[in-house]
Coordinates of C-alpha atoms in Angstrom, one line a residue:
Chain A
M1 CA 36.6 -37.1 -47.5
K2 CA 33.4 -39.1 -47.8
R3 CA 34.6 -40.4 -44.5
I4 CA 34.6 -36.7 -43.1
L5 CA 30.9 -36.0 -44.5
V6 CA 30.0 -39.2 -43.0
S7 CA 31.3 -38.3 -39.6
L8 CA 30.3 -35.0 -39.8
A9 CA 26.7 -36.5 -40.4
V10 CA 27.0 -38.9 -37.3
I11 CA 28.3 -35.8 -35.3
G12 CA 25.0 -33.8 -36.5
L13 CA 22.6 -36.5 -35.9
L14 CA 24.0 -37.2 -32.3
A15 CA 23.8 -33.3 -31.8
G16 CA 20.3 -33.7 -32.9
A17 CA 19.4 -36.3 -30.7
A18 CA 21.1 -34.5 -27.6
E19 CA 19.1 -31.5 -28.4
A20 CA 16.0 -33.5 -28.1
Q21 CA 17.0 -34.8 -25.0
Q22 CA 18.2 -31.4 -23.6
A23 CA 16.1 -29.9 -20.7
K24 CA 13.7 -27.3 -21.8
T25 CA 13.2 -24.1 -19.7
I26 CA 10.3 -22.0 -19.0
A27 CA 11.1 -18.5 -17.5
V28 CA 8.2 -16.8 -15.4
S29 CA 8.6 -13.1 -14.8
V30 CA 6.1 -11.4 -12.5
P31 CA 5.7 -8.8 -10.0
T32 CA 6.8 -8.7 -6.7
A33 CA 4.3 -9.4 -3.9
D34 CA 3.4 -5.6 -3.7
H35 CA -0.1 -6.1 -2.7
G36 CA -2.7 -9.0 -2.0
W37 CA -3.5 -10.2 -5.5
T38 CA 0.1 -9.7 -6.7
G39 CA 1.1 -11.9 -3.7
G40 CA -1.3 -14.6 -5.0
V41 CA 0.3 -14.4 -8.4
V42 CA 3.7 -15.3 -6.8
Y43 CA 2.3 -18.1 -4.9
H44 CA 0.3 -19.8 -7.7
A45 CA 3.2 -19.3 -10.1
M46 CA 5.7 -21.2 -7.4
Q47 CA 3.3 -23.9 -7.0
E48 CA 2.6 -24.4 -10.6
A49 CA 6.3 -24.2 -11.2
K50 CA 6.8 -27.0 -8.9
A51 CA 3.7 -29.3 -10.4
L52 CA 5.3 -28.6 -13.7
E53 CA 8.8 -29.6 -13.2
Q54 CA 7.0 -33.0 -11.7
R55 CA 4.9 -33.6 -14.6
Y56 CA 7.8 -33.1 -17.1
P57 CA 11.1 -34.3 -16.1
G58 CA 13.7 -32.5 -17.3
L59 CA 11.5 -29.3 -17.5
K60 CA 13.3 -26.5 -15.8
V61 CA 10.6 -23.7 -14.7
I62 CA 12.5 -20.4 -13.0
V63 CA 10.3 -18.0 -11.5
K64 CA 11.7 -14.3 -11.1
T65 CA 10.0 -11.4 -9.3
S66 CA 10.6 -7.6 -10.1
P67 CA 9.6 -4.7 -7.9
D68 CA 8.9 -2.4 -11.0
A69 CA 8.8 -2.3 -14.6
A70 CA 12.3 -1.2 -15.4
A71 CA 13.5 -4.0 -13.0
Q72 CA 11.4 -6.4 -14.9
A73 CA 12.8 -5.3 -18.3
N74 CA 16.3 -6.0 -17.0
A75 CA 15.2 -9.3 -15.6
L76 CA 13.8 -10.3 -19.0
E77 CA 17.3 -9.7 -20.6
D78 CA 19.1 -11.6 -17.9
L79 CA 16.6 -14.3 -18.4
T80 CA 17.0 -14.7 -22.2
T81 CA 20.7 -14.5 -21.7
Q82 CA 20.6 -17.8 -19.8
G83 CA 18.8 -19.4 -22.8
I84 CA 14.9 -20.2 -22.5
D85 CA 12.6 -21.6 -24.6
A86 CA 9.2 -20.3 -23.3
L87 CA 8.7 -16.7 -21.4
V88 CA 5.5 -16.5 -19.2
V89 CA 5.4 -12.8 -18.4
L90 CA 2.7 -10.7 -16.1
P91 CA 4.1 -7.4 -17.0
H92 CA 3.8 -4.1 -14.5
D93 CA 3.1 -1.8 -17.4
P94 CA 2.7 -3.3 -20.6
N95 CA 3.3 -0.1 -22.2
V96 CA 6.6 0.1 -20.8
L97 CA 7.7 -3.5 -21.6
T98 CA 6.1 -3.9 -24.8
D99 CA 9.7 -3.6 -26.7
P100 CA 11.6 -5.7 -24.0
I101 CA 9.0 -8.5 -24.5
R102 CA 9.3 -8.1 -28.3
K103 CA 13.0 -8.6 -27.9
V104 CA 12.6 -11.8 -26.3
K105 CA 10.0 -13.1 -28.8
Q106 CA 12.7 -12.0 -31.9
K107 CA 15.0 -14.5 -30.5
G108 CA 12.7 -17.2 -31.3
T109 CA 11.2 -17.8 -27.7
F110 CA 7.4 -19.0 -26.9
V111 CA 6.0 -15.7 -25.6
T112 CA 3.0 -15.9 -23.2
V113 CA 1.6 -12.5 -21.9
V114 CA -0.8 -12.6 -18.8
D115 CA -3.2 -10.3 -17.5
R116 CA -2.0 -7.0 -19.1
I117 CA -1.3 -6.2 -22.6
A118 CA -0.8 -3.0 -24.5
D119 CA -2.1 -2.5 -28.2
D120 CA 0.6 -4.4 -29.8
H121 CA -0.7 -8.1 -30.0
S122 CA 2.1 -9.3 -32.2
I123 CA 4.7 -9.6 -29.1
Y124 CA 3.3 -12.8 -28.0
D125 CA 2.1 -16.1 -28.9
L126 CA -0.3 -17.0 -26.4
Y127 CA -2.5 -14.3 -24.2
V128 CA -4.2 -15.5 -20.8
G129 CA -6.1 -13.1 -19.0
G130 CA -9.1 -12.3 -16.7
D131 CA -12.3 -10.4 -18.0
N132 CA -11.9 -6.8 -17.0
P133 CA -15.2 -5.8 -18.3
G134 CA -16.9 -8.8 -17.2
L135 CA -15.7 -8.1 -13.6
G136 CA -17.6 -4.8 -13.6
A137 CA -20.6 -6.3 -15.4
R138 CA -21.3 -9.3 -13.1
A139 CA -21.1 -6.9 -10.2
A140 CA -23.6 -4.6 -12.3
E141 CA -25.9 -7.6 -13.0
Y142 CA -26.0 -8.7 -9.2
M143 CA -27.0 -5.3 -8.2
K144 CA -29.5 -5.2 -10.7
K145 CA -31.1 -8.3 -9.3
A146 CA -30.5 -7.2 -5.5
M147 CA -32.1 -3.9 -5.7
P148 CA -34.9 -4.3 -8.4
N149 CA -36.6 -1.2 -7.0
G150 CA -33.5 0.6 -7.3
G151 CA -31.2 2.3 -4.7
D152 CA -28.0 4.8 -4.0
I153 CA -24.6 3.1 -4.0
V154 CA -21.1 4.1 -3.8
V155 CA -18.1 3.0 -5.9
I156 CA -14.5 2.5 -4.7
R157 CA -12.3 2.2 -7.8
G158 CA -8.6 0.9 -8.0
L159 CA -6.0 3.1 -9.3
P160 CA -6.2 5.3 -12.6
I161 CA -5.1 2.9 -15.2
P162 CA -6.8 1.3 -18.2
I163 CA -7.8 -2.0 -16.3
D164 CA -10.0 0.2 -13.8
K165 CA -11.5 2.1 -16.4
M166 CA -12.5 -1.0 -18.2
R167 CA -14.2 -2.3 -15.1
V168 CA -15.8 1.1 -14.1
D169 CA -17.4 1.4 -17.7
A170 CA -18.7 -2.1 -17.8
F171 CA -20.4 -1.6 -14.2
N172 CA -21.8 1.8 -15.3
D173 CA -23.1 0.3 -18.4
G174 CA -24.4 -2.6 -16.7
L175 CA -26.6 0.2 -14.7
K176 CA -28.1 1.8 -17.6
G177 CA -31.8 2.0 -17.6
T178 CA -32.1 0.9 -13.8
K179 CA -33.1 3.2 -10.7
I180 CA -29.9 2.2 -9.4
N181 CA -27.7 5.6 -8.6
V182 CA -24.2 5.9 -8.3
I183 CA -23.9 8.8 -5.6
D184 CA -20.3 8.7 -5.1
S185 CA -17.2 7.2 -6.9
Q186 CA -13.6 7.7 -5.9
F187 CA -10.3 5.8 -6.1
G188 CA -9.0 3.7 -3.0
N189 CA -5.8 2.7 -4.5
W190 CA -6.4 -1.0 -4.2
S191 CA -5.0 -0.5 -0.6
R192 CA -7.0 -1.4 2.6
D193 CA -6.1 1.8 4.4
D194 CA -7.2 4.1 1.6
A195 CA -10.4 2.2 1.3
F196 CA -10.8 2.6 5.0
K197 CA -10.6 6.3 4.7
V198 CA -12.5 6.6 1.5
M199 CA -15.3 4.7 3.3
Q200 CA -15.2 6.7 6.4
D201 CA -16.0 10.0 4.2
F202 CA -18.6 8.4 2.2
L203 CA -20.3 7.3 5.2
T204 CA -20.1 11.1 6.7
K205 CA -21.0 12.6 3.5
H206 CA -24.0 10.4 2.5
P207 CA -26.6 9.7 5.3
K208 CA -28.3 7.0 3.4
I209 CA -26.3 4.3 1.2
D210 CA -27.7 1.0 0.2
A211 CA -25.0 -0.6 -1.2
A212 CA -21.2 -0.5 -2.1
W213 CA -19.2 -1.9 -5.2
V214 CA -15.5 -2.0 -4.1
Q215 CA -13.2 -3.0 -7.0
D216 CA -11.2 -5.3 -4.9
D217 CA -11.2 -7.8 -2.1
D218 CA -8.2 -6.0 -0.4
M219 CA -10.1 -2.9 -0.2
A220 CA -13.2 -4.8 0.9
V221 CA -11.3 -5.3 4.3
G222 CA -11.0 -1.4 4.8
V223 CA -14.8 -0.9 3.9
F224 CA -16.0 -3.5 6.2
E225 CA -14.3 -2.1 9.2
A226 CA -15.4 1.5 8.3
I227 CA -19.0 0.4 8.3
A228 CA -18.8 -1.4 11.6
Q229 CA -17.0 1.6 13.1
A230 CA -20.1 3.7 11.8
K231 CA -22.4 1.4 13.2
R232 CA -24.6 1.9 10.0
T233 CA -27.4 -0.4 9.3
D234 CA -28.7 1.2 5.8
I235 CA -26.0 -0.6 3.9
K236 CA -27.3 -4.1 2.9
F237 CA -24.4 -5.4 0.9
V238 CA -21.0 -5.2 -0.5
V239 CA -19.9 -6.6 -3.8
A240 CA -16.1 -6.8 -4.1
G241 CA -13.7 -8.5 -6.8
A242 CA -10.8 -10.8 -7.3
G243 CA -11.7 -13.9 -5.1
S244 CA -9.4 -13.8 -2.1
K245 CA -9.5 -16.5 0.4
D246 CA -11.0 -14.3 3.0
M247 CA -13.5 -12.7 1.0
V248 CA -14.4 -16.1 -0.6
K249 CA -14.8 -17.7 3.0
R250 CA -17.3 -15.0 3.8
V251 CA -19.5 -15.7 0.7
M252 CA -18.9 -19.4 1.8
D253 CA -20.2 -18.6 5.3
G254 CA -23.3 -16.8 4.1
D255 CA -22.3 -13.5 5.5
P256 CA -25.3 -11.3 4.4
M257 CA -22.8 -8.1 4.1
M258 CA -20.8 -10.3 1.5
P259 CA -23.3 -12.0 -0.6
V260 CA -21.3 -12.4 -3.8
D261 CA -17.9 -12.1 -5.2
V262 CA -16.6 -11.7 -8.7
L263 CA -13.7 -13.5 -9.7
Y264 CA -10.5 -12.3 -11.1
S265 CA -7.8 -14.6 -10.0
P266 CA -4.5 -14.6 -9.7
T267 CA -4.6 -18.4 -10.4
M268 CA -4.4 -17.5 -14.4
V269 CA -0.6 -17.1 -14.1
A270 CA -0.7 -20.8 -13.4
V271 CA -3.0 -21.5 -16.4
A272 CA -0.8 -19.6 -18.5
M273 CA 2.2 -21.7 -17.1
D274 CA 0.1 -24.8 -18.1
V275 CA -0.7 -24.1 -21.3
T276 CA 2.6 -23.2 -22.2
A277 CA 4.0 -26.3 -21.1
L278 CA 1.6 -28.1 -23.0
G279 CA 2.7 -26.4 -26.3
L280 CA 6.1 -26.8 -25.4
E281 CA 6.5 -30.3 -24.3
D282 CA 3.5 -31.9 -25.6
K283 CA 3.8 -30.1 -29.2
I284 CA 0.1 -29.2 -29.0
P285 CA -0.5 -26.0 -30.9
V286 CA -1.6 -23.5 -28.3
R287 CA -1.4 -20.0 -29.7
G288 CA -4.1 -17.7 -29.1
D289 CA -6.1 -15.5 -26.6
Y290 CA -7.6 -17.1 -23.6
I291 CA -9.9 -15.0 -21.6
L292 CA -10.9 -16.6 -18.3
K293 CA -14.5 -16.0 -17.2
A294 CA -15.2 -13.5 -14.7
S295 CA -17.5 -16.0 -12.7
L296 CA -20.1 -14.8 -9.9
I297 CA -18.8 -16.5 -6.8
D298 CA -21.8 -17.2 -4.5
K299 CA -22.5 -19.4 -1.5
A300 CA -23.1 -22.5 -3.6
N301 CA -19.9 -22.6 -5.5
A302 CA -17.5 -20.7 -3.3
K303 CA -15.9 -23.9 -2.4
D304 CA -14.6 -24.0 -5.8
F305 CA -12.8 -20.9 -5.7
Y306 CA -11.1 -21.0 -2.3
F307 CA -7.5 -21.8 -1.8
K308 CA -7.0 -22.3 1.9
D309 CA -2.9 -22.1 1.5
S310 CA -2.8 -19.1 -0.9
P311 CA -1.7 -15.9 1.1
F312 CA -4.6 -14.1 -1.1
Chain B
M1 CA 14.5 44.6 6.1
T2 CA 14.4 41.1 7.1
Q3 CA 17.5 41.6 8.4
A4 CA 16.9 44.6 10.7
V5 CA 14.0 42.7 12.3
H6 CA 16.3 39.8 13.0
D7 CA 18.9 41.9 14.8
A8 CA 16.3 43.5 17.2
P9 CA 15.4 40.9 20.1
A10 CA 11.9 42.0 20.3
G11 CA 11.4 41.6 16.7
A12 CA 12.9 38.3 16.6
A13 CA 10.5 36.9 19.4
R14 CA 7.5 38.3 17.2
R15 CA 9.1 36.4 13.9
I16 CA 9.1 33.2 15.9
N17 CA 5.8 33.3 17.2
L18 CA 4.4 34.0 13.8
G19 CA 6.4 31.2 12.5
A20 CA 4.9 28.8 15.1
V21 CA 1.4 30.1 14.9
A22 CA 1.5 30.2 10.7
P23 CA 0.7 26.5 10.4
F24 CA -2.3 26.5 12.8
L25 CA -3.8 29.6 10.9
A26 CA -3.2 27.5 7.6
L27 CA -5.0 24.8 9.4
I28 CA -8.1 27.0 10.6
L29 CA -8.2 28.4 7.0
I30 CA -8.6 25.1 5.5
C31 CA -10.8 23.9 8.0
A32 CA -13.3 26.8 7.2
L33 CA -13.1 25.9 3.8
G34 CA -14.2 22.5 4.7
A35 CA -17.0 23.7 6.6
A36 CA -18.3 25.7 3.5
A37 CA -17.6 22.9 1.3
N38 CA -20.1 20.3 3.4
A39 CA -22.0 21.1 6.8
R40 CA -21.1 17.5 7.8
F41 CA -17.2 18.4 7.8
L42 CA -17.5 20.0 11.4
S43 CA -19.6 17.0 12.9
F44 CA -18.2 15.3 15.7
D45 CA -18.1 12.2 14.2
N46 CA -16.3 13.4 11.1
L47 CA -13.9 15.5 13.0
T48 CA -12.7 12.5 15.5
N49 CA -12.2 10.1 12.3
V50 CA -10.2 12.5 10.7
L51 CA -8.2 13.2 13.9
A52 CA -7.8 9.5 14.6
R53 CA -6.6 8.6 10.9
S54 CA -3.8 11.4 11.3
T55 CA -2.3 9.5 14.1
F56 CA 0.1 7.7 12.3
I57 CA 1.8 10.6 10.3
A58 CA 1.4 12.8 13.2
T59 CA 3.1 10.7 15.6
I60 CA 6.0 9.3 13.1
A61 CA 6.5 13.0 12.0
V62 CA 7.3 13.9 15.5
G63 CA 9.9 11.7 15.4
Q64 CA 10.8 12.9 12.1
T65 CA 10.9 16.4 13.4
L66 CA 13.6 15.5 15.8
V67 CA 15.7 13.4 13.1
I68 CA 15.6 16.3 10.6
T69 CA 16.2 19.1 13.3
G70 CA 19.4 17.2 14.0
G71 CA 20.3 17.6 10.5
G72 CA 19.5 13.8 9.5
L73 CA 16.6 12.3 7.5
D74 CA 14.6 9.1 7.8
L75 CA 13.2 7.5 4.4
S76 CA 12.8 4.0 6.1
V77 CA 9.7 5.1 8.6
G78 CA 6.9 3.7 6.1
A79 CA 8.6 0.4 5.7
M80 CA 9.6 0.2 9.4
A81 CA 6.1 0.6 10.4
A82 CA 4.8 -2.5 8.2
F83 CA 7.8 -4.5 9.4
V84 CA 7.2 -3.8 13.1
A85 CA 3.2 -4.2 12.6
G86 CA 4.3 -7.7 10.9
L87 CA 6.1 -8.6 13.9
E88 CA 3.5 -7.5 16.5
I89 CA 1.0 -9.4 14.5
L90 CA 3.0 -12.7 14.5
F91 CA 3.6 -12.3 18.1
L92 CA -0.1 -11.8 18.9
N93 CA -0.8 -14.9 17.0
S94 CA 1.8 -16.8 18.6
G95 CA -0.1 -17.4 21.5
L96 CA 2.5 -17.2 24.1
I97 CA 0.5 -15.7 26.6
E98 CA -3.0 -16.9 27.6
N99 CA -4.6 -13.6 28.8
A100 CA -5.6 -11.5 26.1
T101 CA -5.0 -8.2 27.9
L102 CA -1.6 -9.4 28.8
L103 CA -0.8 -10.6 25.5
I104 CA -1.8 -7.4 23.7
V105 CA 0.3 -5.3 26.4
S106 CA 3.4 -7.5 25.7
A107 CA 2.7 -7.1 22.0
M108 CA 3.0 -3.3 22.4
A109 CA 6.1 -3.4 24.5
L110 CA 7.6 -5.9 21.7
S111 CA 6.6 -3.2 19.0
L112 CA 8.3 -0.3 21.1
A113 CA 11.6 -2.3 21.7
V114 CA 11.6 -3.5 18.0
G115 CA 11.1 -0.1 16.7
A116 CA 14.0 1.5 19.2
L117 CA 16.2 -1.2 17.5
C118 CA 15.4 -0.4 13.9
G119 CA 16.1 3.4 14.9
L120 CA 19.3 2.3 16.7
F121 CA 20.5 0.3 13.4
N122 CA 19.7 3.5 11.0
G123 CA 21.3 5.9 13.5
L124 CA 24.7 3.5 14.2
T125 CA 24.8 3.1 10.4
T126 CA 24.5 6.6 9.7
T127 CA 26.8 8.2 12.4
V128 CA 29.6 5.3 13.0
G129 CA 29.4 4.3 9.2
K130 CA 29.5 7.9 8.3
I131 CA 27.0 7.2 5.5
E132 CA 24.6 10.0 4.2
P133 CA 21.4 9.3 5.9
F134 CA 19.5 9.8 2.9
I135 CA 21.4 6.5 1.3
V136 CA 21.3 4.5 4.7
T137 CA 17.6 5.0 5.1
L138 CA 16.8 4.1 1.6
G139 CA 18.6 0.9 2.1
T140 CA 16.8 0.2 5.2
M141 CA 13.8 1.2 3.6
G142 CA 14.0 -1.8 1.2
I143 CA 15.1 -4.1 3.8
F144 CA 12.2 -3.7 6.3
R145 CA 9.6 -3.9 3.4
S146 CA 11.5 -6.9 2.0
L147 CA 11.3 -8.5 5.2
L148 CA 7.4 -7.8 5.9
T149 CA 6.7 -9.0 2.4
W150 CA 8.7 -12.4 3.4
L151 CA 7.0 -12.8 6.7
A152 CA 3.7 -12.6 5.0
Q153 CA 4.8 -14.5 2.1
G154 CA 3.6 -11.9 -0.2
G155 CA -0.1 -11.8 1.4
S156 CA -0.9 -10.2 4.6
I157 CA -0.5 -11.2 8.1
T158 CA -4.0 -10.8 10.3
I159 CA -5.0 -11.5 13.5
R160 CA -6.2 -14.5 14.0
D161 CA -8.0 -14.9 17.6
S162 CA -11.2 -13.0 17.2
E163 CA -11.2 -12.4 21.2
V164 CA -7.9 -10.8 21.0
R165 CA -8.9 -8.8 17.8
A166 CA -12.1 -7.5 19.5
A167 CA -10.1 -6.7 22.6
Y168 CA -7.2 -5.0 20.6
R169 CA -9.7 -3.1 18.6
Q170 CA -10.6 -0.7 21.3
V171 CA -7.3 1.0 21.2
Y172 CA -8.2 2.2 18.0
F173 CA -12.0 2.8 18.0
G174 CA -12.2 3.1 21.8
D175 CA -12.4 6.7 23.6
L176 CA -12.0 8.3 26.8
F177 CA -14.9 10.8 27.8
G178 CA -15.7 10.9 24.1
V179 CA -12.0 11.5 23.0
P180 CA -10.8 8.8 20.9
Y181 CA -7.5 7.0 22.1
P182 CA -5.5 7.9 18.8
V183 CA -6.3 11.6 19.4
L184 CA -4.9 11.1 23.2
V185 CA -1.6 9.6 21.6
I186 CA -1.2 12.4 19.4
V187 CA -1.3 15.0 22.0
G188 CA 0.9 13.1 24.4
V189 CA 3.4 12.4 21.8
A190 CA 3.5 15.9 20.8
I191 CA 3.9 17.2 24.4
V192 CA 6.6 14.8 25.1
G193 CA 8.3 15.7 21.6
A194 CA 8.0 19.3 22.3
F195 CA 9.4 19.3 25.7
I196 CA 12.5 17.0 24.5
L197 CA 13.2 19.4 21.8
T198 CA 12.7 22.7 23.5
R199 CA 13.3 22.2 27.6
T200 CA 16.2 19.6 27.8
A201 CA 19.7 19.5 27.3
F202 CA 19.4 16.9 24.6
G203 CA 17.0 19.0 22.8
R204 CA 19.6 21.7 22.7
R205 CA 22.2 19.4 21.5
V206 CA 20.0 18.2 18.6
R207 CA 19.5 21.8 17.5
A208 CA 23.2 22.6 17.8
V209 CA 24.2 19.5 15.8
G210 CA 21.6 20.4 13.1
S211 CA 22.5 23.8 12.5
N212 CA 26.2 23.5 12.4
E213 CA 28.0 20.2 13.1
D214 CA 31.4 21.5 13.0
V215 CA 30.7 24.2 15.8
A216 CA 28.8 21.8 17.7
R217 CA 31.5 19.4 17.9
Y218 CA 34.0 21.8 18.9
S219 CA 31.7 22.9 21.8
G220 CA 32.2 19.2 23.0
I221 CA 29.0 17.8 22.1
G222 CA 29.1 14.0 20.9
V223 CA 27.7 14.5 17.6
A224 CA 27.4 11.1 16.7
R225 CA 25.7 10.2 20.0
V226 CA 23.0 12.7 19.7
R227 CA 21.9 12.0 15.9
T228 CA 21.9 8.1 16.8
L229 CA 19.6 8.9 19.5
T230 CA 17.4 11.0 17.7
Y231 CA 17.0 8.1 15.1
V232 CA 16.1 5.7 18.2
L233 CA 13.3 8.4 19.1
Q234 CA 12.2 8.2 15.5
G235 CA 11.9 4.7 15.8
L236 CA 10.1 4.6 18.8
C237 CA 7.5 7.0 17.5
V238 CA 6.7 4.6 14.6
A239 CA 6.2 1.9 17.1
I240 CA 3.5 4.1 18.6
A241 CA 2.0 4.6 15.3
V242 CA 2.1 1.0 14.8
V243 CA 0.7 0.0 18.1
I244 CA -2.4 2.2 17.3
Y245 CA -2.3 1.1 13.4
V246 CA -2.6 -2.6 13.9
P247 CA -5.9 -2.7 15.7
R248 CA -7.6 -0.8 13.2
L249 CA -7.8 -3.6 10.3
S250 CA -6.0 -6.1 12.3
S251 CA -3.7 -6.8 9.5
A252 CA -0.4 -5.8 8.0
S253 CA 0.5 -6.2 4.0
A254 CA 3.2 -5.2 1.6
A255 CA 1.0 -2.0 1.1
T256 CA 1.1 -0.9 4.9
G257 CA 2.8 2.1 5.4
L258 CA 3.5 2.7 1.7
G259 CA 4.4 6.6 1.1
W260 CA 4.3 7.5 5.0
E261 CA 7.7 8.7 4.8
L262 CA 7.0 11.3 2.3
M263 CA 3.8 12.4 4.0
A264 CA 5.6 12.6 7.3
I265 CA 8.5 14.6 5.8
T266 CA 5.8 17.1 4.2
A267 CA 4.0 17.4 7.6
V268 CA 7.4 18.4 9.3
V269 CA 8.3 20.8 6.5
V270 CA 4.8 22.5 6.3
G271 CA 5.1 22.7 10.0
G272 CA 7.9 25.1 10.0
T273 CA 10.9 22.9 10.6
R274 CA 13.9 23.6 8.3
L275 CA 14.7 20.8 6.1
K276 CA 18.4 21.8 6.4
G277 CA 18.3 21.3 10.3
G278 CA 18.8 23.5 13.0
V279 CA 15.2 24.7 13.8
G280 CA 12.4 22.3 14.6
R281 CA 8.9 22.8 15.5
V282 CA 7.0 19.6 16.9
W283 CA 3.5 21.5 17.4
G284 CA 4.0 23.0 13.7
T285 CA 4.3 19.3 12.8
I286 CA 1.0 18.2 14.4
A287 CA -0.5 20.9 12.5
G288 CA 1.0 20.0 9.4
A289 CA 0.1 16.4 9.6
L290 CA -3.7 17.4 10.1
I291 CA -3.6 19.6 7.3
L292 CA -2.8 16.6 5.3
E293 CA -5.1 14.6 6.4
V294 CA -8.1 17.4 6.4
I295 CA -7.2 18.4 2.8
G296 CA -7.8 14.8 1.7
N297 CA -11.3 14.4 3.6
I298 CA -12.6 17.8 2.4
M299 CA -11.7 16.7 -1.0
L300 CA -13.8 13.8 -0.5
L301 CA -16.5 15.3 1.1
S302 CA -16.9 18.1 -1.6
N303 CA -18.6 17.4 -4.8
V304 CA -16.5 20.4 -6.7
V305 CA -13.4 18.4 -7.3
S306 CA -13.4 15.7 -9.8
E307 CA -12.2 12.3 -8.5
Y308 CA -9.1 12.6 -11.3
L309 CA -7.9 15.9 -10.0
I310 CA -8.0 15.5 -6.0
G311 CA -4.0 14.9 -6.1
A312 CA -3.4 18.4 -8.2
V313 CA -5.6 20.2 -5.6
Q314 CA -3.9 18.7 -2.6
G315 CA -0.5 19.5 -4.1
A316 CA -1.8 23.1 -4.8
I317 CA -3.0 23.7 -1.3
I318 CA 0.3 22.5 0.2
I319 CA 2.1 24.7 -1.9
I320 CA -0.4 27.6 -1.1
A321 CA 0.1 26.8 2.8
M322 CA 3.7 27.1 2.7
L323 CA 3.5 30.3 0.5
A324 CA 1.0 32.1 3.0
Q325 CA 3.5 30.9 6.0
R326 CA 6.8 32.5 4.2
L327 CA 4.6 35.8 3.5
A328 CA 3.4 35.8 7.6
R329 CA 7.1 35.4 8.5
N330 CA 8.7 38.0 6.1
R331 CA 6.0 40.9 7.3

């Protein structure tokens, strides 16, 4: 009897040792590269996965992309059945994915949510996101500084979702009490083609526009093309946001039409993965909310935000 | 009442005329609304802007008119446009040909060939594979879009050489005696499309196949061959749209051509083509495509509609335009 107990204990010890040796797995679930920014997310997630696997031998990082919220919910189930220790998730739609993420957390998995969250903050251990109100506020601050005597500006928003509203509200708040008037505001759906159309129509509608705030660098591509076609010289500059390599390059090269950009970088997924691995492998307590600053990118610091090999 | 008119030959002719003219009446009505909303609507720059923009949907919708008239459907056109655009830009970036003009012309030729092949694939899978066109083209829609995303590695594909870019840019922004090239393309494609559908033996077969497949088969028409050809022509139309689209922003991304299939199908139906097949109206389709683009333009130019409600007003106008057409035709 005693011998059996001893051998059981030995087996237990061995199993325990084996578990300590056992490879840990981090699953990363992100949207498919459906536009520029998510393309950047996928790229940086892949790069960081490679870097982490090198840094922590035995660590496995799986990156899975999903085309929509429903597919992502399924992907989370599939990943959990494979057995994972931590999940880093950038949800398509945080409202739809709250319950699927909670299920993963209830299994004891460490959950990191990136960028988008719904009201329920109990579903994650760690949150890493950009500063959405900050993106609007920085842009407004720059406008205020660049146009001390006021002026007429147009705004091209993204899609009607909470992120967009947070940015626009902060931008409008930032302009309160100045002589800068938002003479028109429309949705450009974060699409180059739609932004081109909207800007063409703005140029038709308004004989004088001093500047434009375009919420995203992808849309800025269409806006610049529309301005060039109209051969209008009244527009002095455009402020965009995100930090795509093409727009950061313009800032770096001192393009007068693109003096600054505001950071809302897809690299945040890499930060999330890194901090998650820190908690998992180095046993450092990392739970908490991390908000990355919406830094103002100007000619002086642009090189710090330039990722030449990223698709975005 | 309608039946009686249907039987009389003179009445039938009048009925067709009204049906053909109705989309244009709707267009004129909407334009009048636009002029009332903002005087700048009728400015030359605005009108050419809107016409040039509608080239993509109008051109693709002419192909879709042929496909739908023949009893088919193609949901893959938007994704196909993105895929062809991606390939064209990659070819332009390859630098295989020194001379910029020659390079651009070859890139256009390549686009047309790729478009036709994509259409051929859709057509053969539908006819030889005997699978519903809805399913086939839903499948190829996913395939084409993923291929573009893969080619672009999730980002965008942009023309790198600034000289090529500047030369090619003229295709969208340039004009002939003040008429932008894209507008000439719409007119050209519509003339050819209308000619094919109404004046050729092939066009008659397309209509026959679309109105009754079995009767067409018993009359000795190669149904599979006719249908496949409509998909090839659709592919060509998509490629023509791409040739005009690429120089505008000199880039293609996963967002290129998103939703174009629904806009093209809407343009076809608004233009008076029967969704069930058998009756096709190429010029009506052009009017339909213009209506869609003009509504968007007016919404932006007017200050009346909140930015949150634009979609609702657009939807309502399309439904009203269809109702007005139905009334005009039944009278």
